[in-house]
XYZ file of C-alpha atoms in Angstrom:
576
model
C -74.228 52.521 -31.881
C -71.396 54.113 -33.873
C -68.363 53.066 -31.877
C -67.636 50.774 -28.967
C -64.932 51.595 -26.419
C -63.997 48.561 -24.332
C -62.574 49.272 -20.932
C -62.515 45.834 -19.349
C -60.396 42.887 -20.343
C -58.254 42.897 -23.410
C -58.081 41.477 -26.896
C -54.865 40.313 -28.535
C -54.446 40.988 -32.239
C -51.535 40.006 -34.416
C -51.716 41.887 -37.728
C -52.222 40.757 -40.433
C -54.293 37.985 -38.899
C -57.907 37.422 -39.968
C -60.926 37.398 -37.696
C -63.381 34.493 -38.102
C -65.789 37.023 -39.576
C -63.358 37.531 -42.465
C -62.167 40.945 -41.336
C -58.398 41.370 -41.432
C -56.563 43.081 -38.568
C -54.097 45.789 -39.536
C -52.288 48.725 -37.940
C -53.789 52.044 -38.938
C -51.188 54.296 -40.664
C -48.885 51.278 -40.828
C -47.404 51.611 -37.355
C -48.098 50.254 -33.946
C -50.046 52.526 -31.628
C -48.337 54.116 -28.673
C -49.643 54.295 -25.146
C -52.431 56.759 -24.430
C -54.286 57.692 -21.255
C -57.953 56.869 -20.874
C -59.199 60.450 -21.058
C -57.384 61.089 -24.337
C -58.645 57.841 -25.822
C -62.227 58.495 -24.794
C -62.083 62.029 -26.254
C -60.673 60.714 -29.527
C -63.402 58.085 -29.743
C -66.062 60.712 -29.084
C -64.689 62.848 -31.922
C -64.779 59.885 -34.292
C -68.343 59.138 -33.271
C -69.462 62.773 -33.702
C -67.843 63.004 -37.133
C -69.428 59.715 -38.192
C -72.866 60.803 -36.993
C -72.664 64.117 -38.869
C -71.390 62.350 -41.984
C -74.292 59.876 -41.890
C -76.773 62.775 -41.969
C -74.790 65.038 -44.349
C -77.128 66.677 -46.911
C -77.321 65.894 -50.603
C -75.735 67.865 -53.421
C -77.038 71.429 -53.570
C -76.935 72.386 -49.901
C -73.564 70.962 -48.838
C -71.670 74.259 -49.025
C -74.407 75.888 -46.943
C -74.161 73.036 -44.475
C -70.379 73.447 -44.243
C -70.844 77.119 -43.332
C -73.387 76.203 -40.666
C -71.128 73.446 -39.321
C -68.222 75.899 -39.029
C -70.431 78.373 -37.130
C -71.711 75.579 -34.890
C -68.185 74.437 -33.984
C -66.831 77.968 -33.487
C -69.757 78.995 -31.276
C -69.058 75.936 -29.191
C -65.506 77.081 -28.494
C -63.540 74.963 -30.983
C -60.390 76.623 -32.403
C -60.584 77.680 -36.060
C -57.956 75.292 -37.401
C -59.509 72.375 -35.554
C -63.013 73.298 -36.762
C -61.819 73.261 -40.367
C -60.287 69.823 -39.869
C -63.492 68.401 -38.386
C -65.630 69.854 -41.187
C -63.416 68.416 -43.925
C -63.348 65.054 -42.188
C -67.143 64.935 -42.003
C -67.518 65.872 -45.675
C -64.920 63.341 -46.785
C -66.544 60.554 -44.788
C -69.873 61.456 -46.419
C -68.204 60.984 -49.828
C -68.608 64.670 -50.632
C -66.495 65.125 -53.763
C -65.668 68.699 -52.753
C -64.772 67.827 -49.162
C -61.466 69.771 -49.331
C -63.477 73.010 -49.793
C -65.712 72.471 -46.761
C -63.387 74.140 -44.214
C -65.291 77.378 -43.740
C -64.120 78.542 -40.310
C -61.988 81.467 -41.531
C -64.875 82.589 -43.734
C -67.242 82.529 -40.788
C -64.806 84.506 -38.629
C -64.619 87.227 -41.280
C -68.393 87.360 -41.400
C -68.246 88.224 -37.717
C -65.758 91.034 -38.468
C -68.056 92.492 -41.130
C -71.121 92.208 -38.904
C -72.921 89.762 -41.182
C -75.171 87.057 -39.707
C -73.450 83.757 -39.001
C -75.259 80.440 -39.157
C -74.840 77.835 -36.474
C -76.427 74.762 -34.979
C -80.014 75.760 -35.763
C -79.286 76.136 -39.462
C -77.200 72.966 -39.484
C -80.025 70.947 -37.935
C -82.414 72.173 -40.635
C -80.054 71.066 -43.418
C -79.111 67.606 -42.130
C -81.052 64.516 -43.107
C -83.284 62.928 -40.487
C -83.721 64.282 -36.992
C -81.244 67.172 -37.368
C -81.917 68.644 -33.907
C -81.102 65.350 -32.228
C -77.978 64.867 -34.358
C -76.704 68.359 -33.525
C -77.412 67.899 -29.807
C -75.595 64.560 -29.739
C -72.589 65.907 -31.693
C -72.397 68.873 -29.299
C -72.330 66.531 -26.328
C -69.725 64.188 -27.800
C -67.452 67.049 -28.898
C -67.793 68.804 -25.539
C -68.962 72.061 -27.121
C -70.628 74.944 -25.306
C -74.245 75.684 -26.179
C -73.197 78.843 -28.069
C -76.496 79.812 -29.686
C -76.902 83.167 -31.509
C -75.432 85.964 -29.348
C -74.181 83.469 -26.780
C -70.768 83.030 -25.288
C -69.506 81.024 -28.236
C -70.428 83.806 -30.649
C -68.516 86.353 -28.586
C -65.544 83.984 -28.553
C -65.627 83.841 -32.340
C -65.851 87.653 -32.498
C -62.820 87.993 -30.234
C -60.918 85.610 -32.467
C -62.050 87.486 -35.577
C -60.326 90.715 -34.550
C -56.987 89.045 -35.145
C -57.852 88.656 -38.823
C -58.719 92.284 -39.622
C -56.742 93.446 -42.654
C -55.685 89.981 -43.786
C -56.857 87.889 -46.685
C -56.173 84.369 -45.484
C -53.779 82.449 -43.239
C -51.423 82.539 -46.246
C -51.387 86.305 -46.849
C -50.334 87.601 -50.281
C -47.433 90.018 -49.785
C -46.230 90.662 -53.337
C -47.764 91.322 -56.746
C -45.841 88.426 -58.305
C -45.964 84.711 -57.610
C -44.177 84.907 -54.257
C -46.291 84.893 -51.132
C -45.412 85.503 -47.531
C -46.716 82.637 -45.458
C -47.909 83.862 -42.084
C -50.000 82.387 -39.339
C -52.152 84.351 -36.870
C -50.874 83.601 -33.391
C -54.367 82.893 -32.119
C -54.262 79.819 -34.361
C -51.098 78.568 -32.654
C -51.719 76.115 -29.868
C -49.516 76.574 -26.849
C -47.433 73.538 -26.024
C -45.639 72.510 -22.874
C -41.856 72.289 -23.040
C -40.835 68.647 -22.893
C -37.424 67.217 -22.102
C -35.517 64.086 -22.943
C -33.199 64.946 -20.049
C -34.796 67.653 -17.868
C -32.818 70.908 -17.957
C -30.199 69.557 -20.342
C -31.613 67.971 -23.515
C -34.999 69.279 -24.709
C -37.268 67.417 -27.078
C -38.149 69.002 -30.390
C -34.908 70.922 -30.925
C -31.111 70.657 -31.244
C -28.570 70.116 -28.467
C -24.822 70.507 -29.077
C -22.279 68.328 -27.259
C -18.739 69.741 -27.544
C -15.440 68.320 -26.363
C -11.970 67.154 -27.305
C -11.516 63.657 -28.761
C -10.996 60.812 -26.329
C -13.114 62.158 -23.474
C -16.097 59.874 -23.984
C -18.589 62.066 -25.831
C -19.788 59.114 -27.900
C -19.992 56.920 -24.809
C -22.157 59.527 -23.092
C -24.596 59.531 -26.002
C -24.753 55.727 -26.065
C -25.464 55.768 -22.333
C -28.383 58.102 -23.071
C -29.579 55.804 -25.863
C -29.646 52.937 -23.389
C -31.687 54.935 -20.876
C -34.204 56.058 -23.502
C -34.722 52.621 -25.021
C -35.219 51.134 -21.559
C -37.323 54.019 -20.227
C -34.748 54.470 -17.474
C -33.893 57.420 -15.267
C -31.396 60.011 -16.474
C -27.840 60.170 -15.001
C -28.884 62.757 -12.401
C -31.845 60.664 -11.304
C -34.482 62.706 -13.107
C -37.263 60.942 -14.946
C -36.501 59.858 -18.488
C -38.666 59.212 -21.505
C -39.194 56.022 -23.463
C -38.612 55.609 -27.189
C -36.282 54.492 -29.919
C -33.040 56.016 -31.170
C -31.418 56.772 -34.525
C -27.614 56.824 -34.721
C -25.451 58.577 -37.311
C -21.978 57.426 -36.349
C -19.170 58.129 -38.828
C -16.190 57.443 -36.553
C -17.055 54.219 -34.722
C -17.446 50.764 -36.264
C -20.923 49.411 -35.690
C -19.981 45.783 -35.130
C -16.799 46.222 -33.101
C -17.632 49.370 -31.159
C -21.206 50.581 -31.175
C -23.063 47.311 -30.578
C -20.836 46.097 -27.731
C -21.016 49.478 -26.016
C -24.784 49.586 -26.272
C -24.934 46.107 -24.800
C -22.637 47.108 -21.917
C -24.871 50.134 -21.256
C -27.950 47.898 -21.138
C -29.691 49.281 -24.231
C -32.653 47.643 -25.892
C -30.916 47.466 -29.270
C -34.064 46.331 -31.016
C -35.225 49.950 -30.701
C -32.083 51.388 -32.343
C -31.231 51.932 -36.021
C -27.910 53.159 -37.406
C -27.994 55.225 -40.597
C -25.375 54.133 -43.091
C -25.839 55.116 -46.726
C -28.574 56.121 -49.155
C -29.628 53.975 -52.078
C -30.618 56.180 -55.019
C -31.814 55.237 -58.504
C -29.636 56.433 -61.367
C -31.807 58.559 -63.686
C -30.166 57.203 -66.834
C -29.625 53.519 -66.100
C -32.315 52.978 -63.486
C -29.827 51.059 -61.329
C -29.536 51.611 -57.617
C -26.371 53.343 -56.451
C -25.068 53.985 -52.974
C -24.090 57.419 -51.767
C -23.320 59.068 -48.464
C -26.110 60.336 -46.251
C -25.912 64.143 -46.132
C -27.582 67.033 -44.365
C -29.816 68.766 -45.121
C -30.744 66.996 -48.353
C -31.641 63.627 -46.831
C -33.725 64.885 -43.911
C -36.957 63.403 -45.377
C -35.332 59.970 -45.245
C -34.206 60.596 -41.679
C -37.791 61.337 -40.727
C -38.833 57.930 -42.039
C -36.181 56.272 -39.876
C -37.492 58.193 -36.851
C -40.980 56.856 -37.405
C -39.652 53.346 -38.015
C -38.555 53.011 -34.371
C -40.717 55.757 -32.799
C -37.450 57.540 -31.967
C -37.103 60.153 -29.271
C -33.341 60.626 -29.678
C -31.093 61.207 -32.717
C -27.304 61.244 -32.307
C -25.170 62.839 -35.063
C -21.525 61.930 -34.414
C -19.890 64.178 -35.599
C -21.813 66.877 -37.445
C -19.043 67.726 -39.946
C -19.050 64.196 -41.348
C -22.658 64.528 -42.507
C -22.843 68.107 -43.820
C -23.242 68.325 -47.590
C -19.970 69.139 -49.351
C -21.492 72.380 -50.614
C -21.956 73.603 -47.036
C -19.098 75.737 -45.718
C -19.109 74.881 -42.032
C -17.298 78.143 -41.208
C -19.861 80.296 -43.020
C -22.745 81.318 -40.801
C -25.279 81.572 -43.623
C -24.443 78.094 -44.932
C -24.678 76.516 -41.528
C -28.007 78.074 -40.615
C -29.476 77.054 -43.963
C -28.352 73.481 -43.341
C -29.496 73.212 -39.731
C -32.870 74.973 -39.998
C -34.524 71.979 -41.747
C -33.047 69.716 -39.070
C -34.518 71.928 -36.347
C -37.916 71.776 -38.031
C -37.677 67.998 -38.226
C -36.973 67.837 -34.499
C -39.932 70.099 -33.756
C -42.265 68.189 -36.060
C -41.406 64.775 -34.643
C -40.779 65.779 -30.979
C -37.299 64.260 -31.159
C -34.180 65.394 -29.310
C -31.272 65.824 -31.757
C -27.862 65.623 -30.069
C -24.998 66.836 -32.302
C -21.396 66.029 -31.441
C -18.587 68.445 -32.318
C -14.856 68.732 -31.597
C -13.321 71.766 -29.970
C -10.856 73.945 -31.872
C -7.255 74.218 -30.720
C -7.640 77.948 -30.013
C -7.692 79.109 -26.418
C -10.273 81.050 -24.468
C -12.700 80.232 -21.748
C -15.988 80.971 -23.502
C -17.388 77.628 -24.572
C -19.787 79.255 -27.048
C -16.844 80.165 -29.316
C -14.712 77.047 -28.875
C -16.523 74.544 -31.039
C -15.393 73.870 -34.601
C -17.169 75.653 -37.431
C -19.364 78.715 -37.596
C -20.927 80.342 -34.552
C -24.206 79.561 -36.323
C -23.929 75.947 -35.194
C -24.296 76.716 -31.514
C -26.722 79.475 -32.502
C -29.088 76.897 -33.977
C -29.062 74.821 -30.795
C -31.279 75.613 -27.847
C -29.012 73.763 -25.438
C -25.255 73.231 -25.309
C -23.171 70.765 -23.303
C -19.408 70.522 -22.841
C -17.224 67.547 -21.957
C -13.801 68.223 -20.405
C -11.245 66.594 -18.114
C -11.834 67.056 -14.407
C -9.186 69.613 -13.287
C -8.738 67.836 -9.958
C -8.382 64.354 -11.488
C -7.632 64.749 -15.235
C -6.401 61.184 -15.667
C -9.542 59.416 -14.502
C -12.578 61.683 -14.353
C -14.510 63.806 -16.815
C -17.059 66.637 -16.398
C -20.267 67.215 -18.347
C -21.231 70.908 -18.015
C -23.812 73.211 -19.519
C -22.435 75.702 -22.060
C -25.753 77.102 -23.296
C -29.277 76.938 -21.928
C -31.966 78.926 -23.743
C -34.925 77.090 -22.279
C -34.158 77.270 -18.580
C -31.445 77.902 -15.980
C -28.192 75.936 -16.494
C -28.039 72.679 -14.605
C -25.167 71.656 -12.305
C -22.214 69.921 -13.928
C -21.896 66.144 -13.512
C -18.807 64.020 -12.971
C -18.285 60.704 -14.725
C -15.562 58.223 -15.431
C -15.119 55.529 -18.022
C -15.008 51.993 -16.686
C -14.922 48.600 -18.386
C -17.413 45.777 -18.182
C -16.095 42.569 -19.731
C -13.524 44.662 -21.577
C -16.117 47.032 -23.013
C -16.071 50.682 -21.866
C -19.119 52.323 -20.403
C -19.931 55.497 -18.451
C -20.202 55.563 -14.672
C -21.807 58.718 -13.319
C -20.411 60.154 -10.064
C -22.795 62.990 -9.191
C -22.908 66.769 -9.331
C -19.962 69.154 -8.952
C -19.322 72.918 -8.895
C -17.433 73.337 -12.177
C -18.833 75.405 -15.074
C -18.036 75.223 -18.772
C -16.064 78.474 -18.521
C -14.006 77.301 -15.541
C -13.259 73.967 -17.217
C -11.871 75.648 -20.324
C -9.971 78.283 -18.316
C -8.295 75.616 -16.211
C -7.648 73.214 -19.092
C -4.101 72.001 -19.614
C -2.155 70.590 -22.552
C -3.012 71.691 -26.049
C -5.113 74.611 -24.869
C -2.058 76.372 -23.363
C -0.214 76.778 -26.694
C 1.370 80.182 -27.368
C -0.905 82.621 -29.161
C 0.912 82.245 -32.503
C 0.671 78.483 -32.380
C -3.001 78.779 -31.541
C -3.500 80.922 -34.641
C -1.609 78.424 -36.803
C -3.735 75.591 -35.484
C -6.918 77.529 -36.188
C -5.837 78.303 -39.765
C -5.049 74.650 -40.354
C -8.463 73.650 -39.088
C -10.456 76.325 -40.931
C -8.680 75.922 -44.288
C -8.434 72.130 -44.247
C -11.261 71.630 -46.746
C -10.269 74.355 -49.240
C -10.420 78.125 -49.753
C -12.393 80.146 -47.200
C -13.432 83.810 -47.457
C -11.038 86.023 -45.481
C -13.946 87.579 -43.610
C -15.002 84.170 -42.283
C -11.431 83.322 -41.183
C -11.115 86.597 -39.300
C -14.486 86.054 -37.654
C -13.384 82.597 -36.470
C -10.143 84.058 -35.072
C -11.941 86.772 -33.124
C -14.317 84.190 -31.730
C -11.314 82.176 -30.501
C -9.698 85.206 -28.852
C -6.914 85.536 -31.465
C -5.928 89.053 -32.579
C -5.804 89.869 -36.286
C -2.114 90.800 -35.934
C -1.326 87.351 -34.567
C -3.450 85.799 -37.272
C -1.522 87.686 -39.973
C 1.810 86.468 -38.615
C 0.602 82.906 -38.448
C -0.708 83.196 -42.017
C 2.749 84.175 -43.267
C 4.456 81.477 -41.252
C 2.203 78.819 -42.736
C 2.484 80.259 -46.238
C -1.254 80.698 -46.520
C -2.144 82.031 -49.947
C -4.566 84.938 -50.447
C -6.239 85.589 -53.753
C -9.085 87.662 -55.101
C -11.982 85.851 -56.714
C -14.951 87.198 -58.657
C -15.321 90.426 -60.556
C -16.076 94.058 -59.747
C -18.588 94.468 -56.925
C -18.888 90.703 -56.441
C -15.171 90.112 -55.785
C -13.753 89.004 -52.453
C -10.527 87.726 -50.899
C -10.162 84.073 -49.967
C -7.413 82.282 -48.075
C -6.143 78.774 -48.740
C -3.352 76.543 -47.553
C -0.181 76.368 -49.709
C -0.198 73.926 -52.628
C 1.830 71.276 -50.822
C -0.663 71.144 -47.973
C -3.634 71.140 -50.355
C -2.215 68.162 -52.235
C -1.703 66.199 -49.033
C -4.453 63.766 -48.063
C -7.212 65.400 -46.067
C -8.002 64.126 -42.637
C -9.561 60.777 -43.197
C -13.255 60.396 -42.627
C -14.432 56.976 -41.734
C -16.627 55.462 -44.445
C -18.790 52.509 -43.614
C -18.493 50.022 -46.430
C -21.760 48.564 -47.687
C -19.953 45.257 -48.035
C -18.715 45.118 -44.481
C -19.072 42.220 -42.100
C -22.333 43.611 -40.725
C -24.536 43.639 -43.817
C -27.388 46.021 -43.098
C -31.010 45.568 -43.769
C -32.428 47.847 -46.440
C -35.724 49.357 -45.378
C -37.838 50.277 -48.375
C -38.836 53.744 -47.224
C -39.459 55.050 -50.776
C -39.409 53.971 -54.372
C -36.509 56.187 -55.479
C -34.362 56.749 -52.397
C -33.872 54.145 -49.726
C -32.301 54.939 -46.418
C -29.923 52.161 -45.483
C -30.149 51.536 -41.814
C -28.783 48.720 -39.742
C -31.157 47.578 -37.060
C -29.434 46.248 -33.977
C -31.068 42.878 -33.237
C -28.862 41.641 -30.432
C -30.207 40.182 -27.208
C -29.338 41.893 -23.955
C -26.788 39.259 -23.125
C -24.929 39.292 -26.499
C -21.434 39.716 -26.606
C -10.149 85.976 -42.496
C -8.402 90.722 -45.590
C -6.838 92.768 -42.803
C -3.405 91.754 -44.180
C -2.951 89.993 -47.489
C -0.066 89.039 -49.709
C -0.470 92.098 -51.974
C 1.072 95.531 -51.666
C 0.930 97.308 -48.366
C 0.673 94.150 -46.263
C 1.899 94.915 -42.734
C 4.843 93.012 -41.275
């Protein structure tokens, strides 16, 4: 017997306890296992058993490479995908203490042999090379792995030949594209496993990608995200009654105090705060002194640390509130290329960890009814997201009710908008959902009142103030932002003069360009304050030792449920 799968009763283990036999209990890969259905568990156990059996009978030095080729042919003939066959072969060789186990993945090589019409070994050859009763070992491994009996010329061989046609003209999965050191990394699509689209909130917030939540301040965007955190950590239904998903949450909150705001609101929403961590700062070792220093968490540089926090609580939801507070200072949020370069690693993190990343962003003061162009920063921000949501006042009851509407939906039809209002429980605000309504993101912005009805010139002045707040911006980017907000370049030019915006040429010859910046008096004035969470605050965080050099400082909530643009410039020929 290689492995026992118990299906009756249960056994309680408390790592790192020790069994009377002397064996110590521990979590494999240093984390608790999640829930798995019986079929998946039985299949995984069968794979372990098959790999162990093959490893036990793996041949001695001299014929191992030949055996690896035969094993690859055996697995491919049985219908196993190429990438998976390589993984199994390397696992078997490593378990057999084969020093060259990393070279035993021969599936691609066997597929090419099919292309060239050369003979391909399989189970018969493998059985002859294994120690002991090779035929019995191969038969048992085939049964456990659920492989077809793809003997020479059989169905499995034809399957491998069909797969092989995709590789004609290539050299390897990483195909050399240049004569130098650079290589173009490609992957044949027949190696890509299809995956079902999964949702944190069906139709609104997909797992494995970015979702943008836009809205003016004071409308409850942060409260909405905390309500979602509560539902995820408690495996509760979503606000529209659809089924939710269970998991932890990671919060990046730069505008709300953790002790006075975030924790009480999570409690009021009914969250399991033991499954929530809040990212604060990064501890980094000084290269010269060796001392640990604190610095701000930034994107995209600290994404590897964020991934460790995700795995710490098995997170299914990340909230970044707001995005601009966490972008690296070198990232120009109004420059499309900068933004896409910063958000692409975050998108890959979401895909790799199957996490939903919800990014909060404020609306600009410019008018217009197209929600895609109303969020602050480059259009590349909403471009990187697969789903977009908008929060606005309810036109029929702007004092009391709010609307959550879909502004972008790449993965399915847009869902109906939902009403909500903010109520208090023991003095702490929370969200109360009121059901579906007929408003759309476009109609909400078109019918908005207040600041969004400013005259066109005032809108342009507000946009310039927003765009240039952090320093000089290329004129081309300013003009692009104005067009996106529905502001004409003539109006923009007049507002530029009224504000005293300075235009200057930077760079030399072909690399020169015009940039705009606020006048000196405005530049010297204090920038809009960004809330900084002091490491010496009243809620001293735990420091999780995620790595030797950089430590992500995260505060784990441990509270019980009952606890309290140069069309016109300043040079010659500038139009009036």
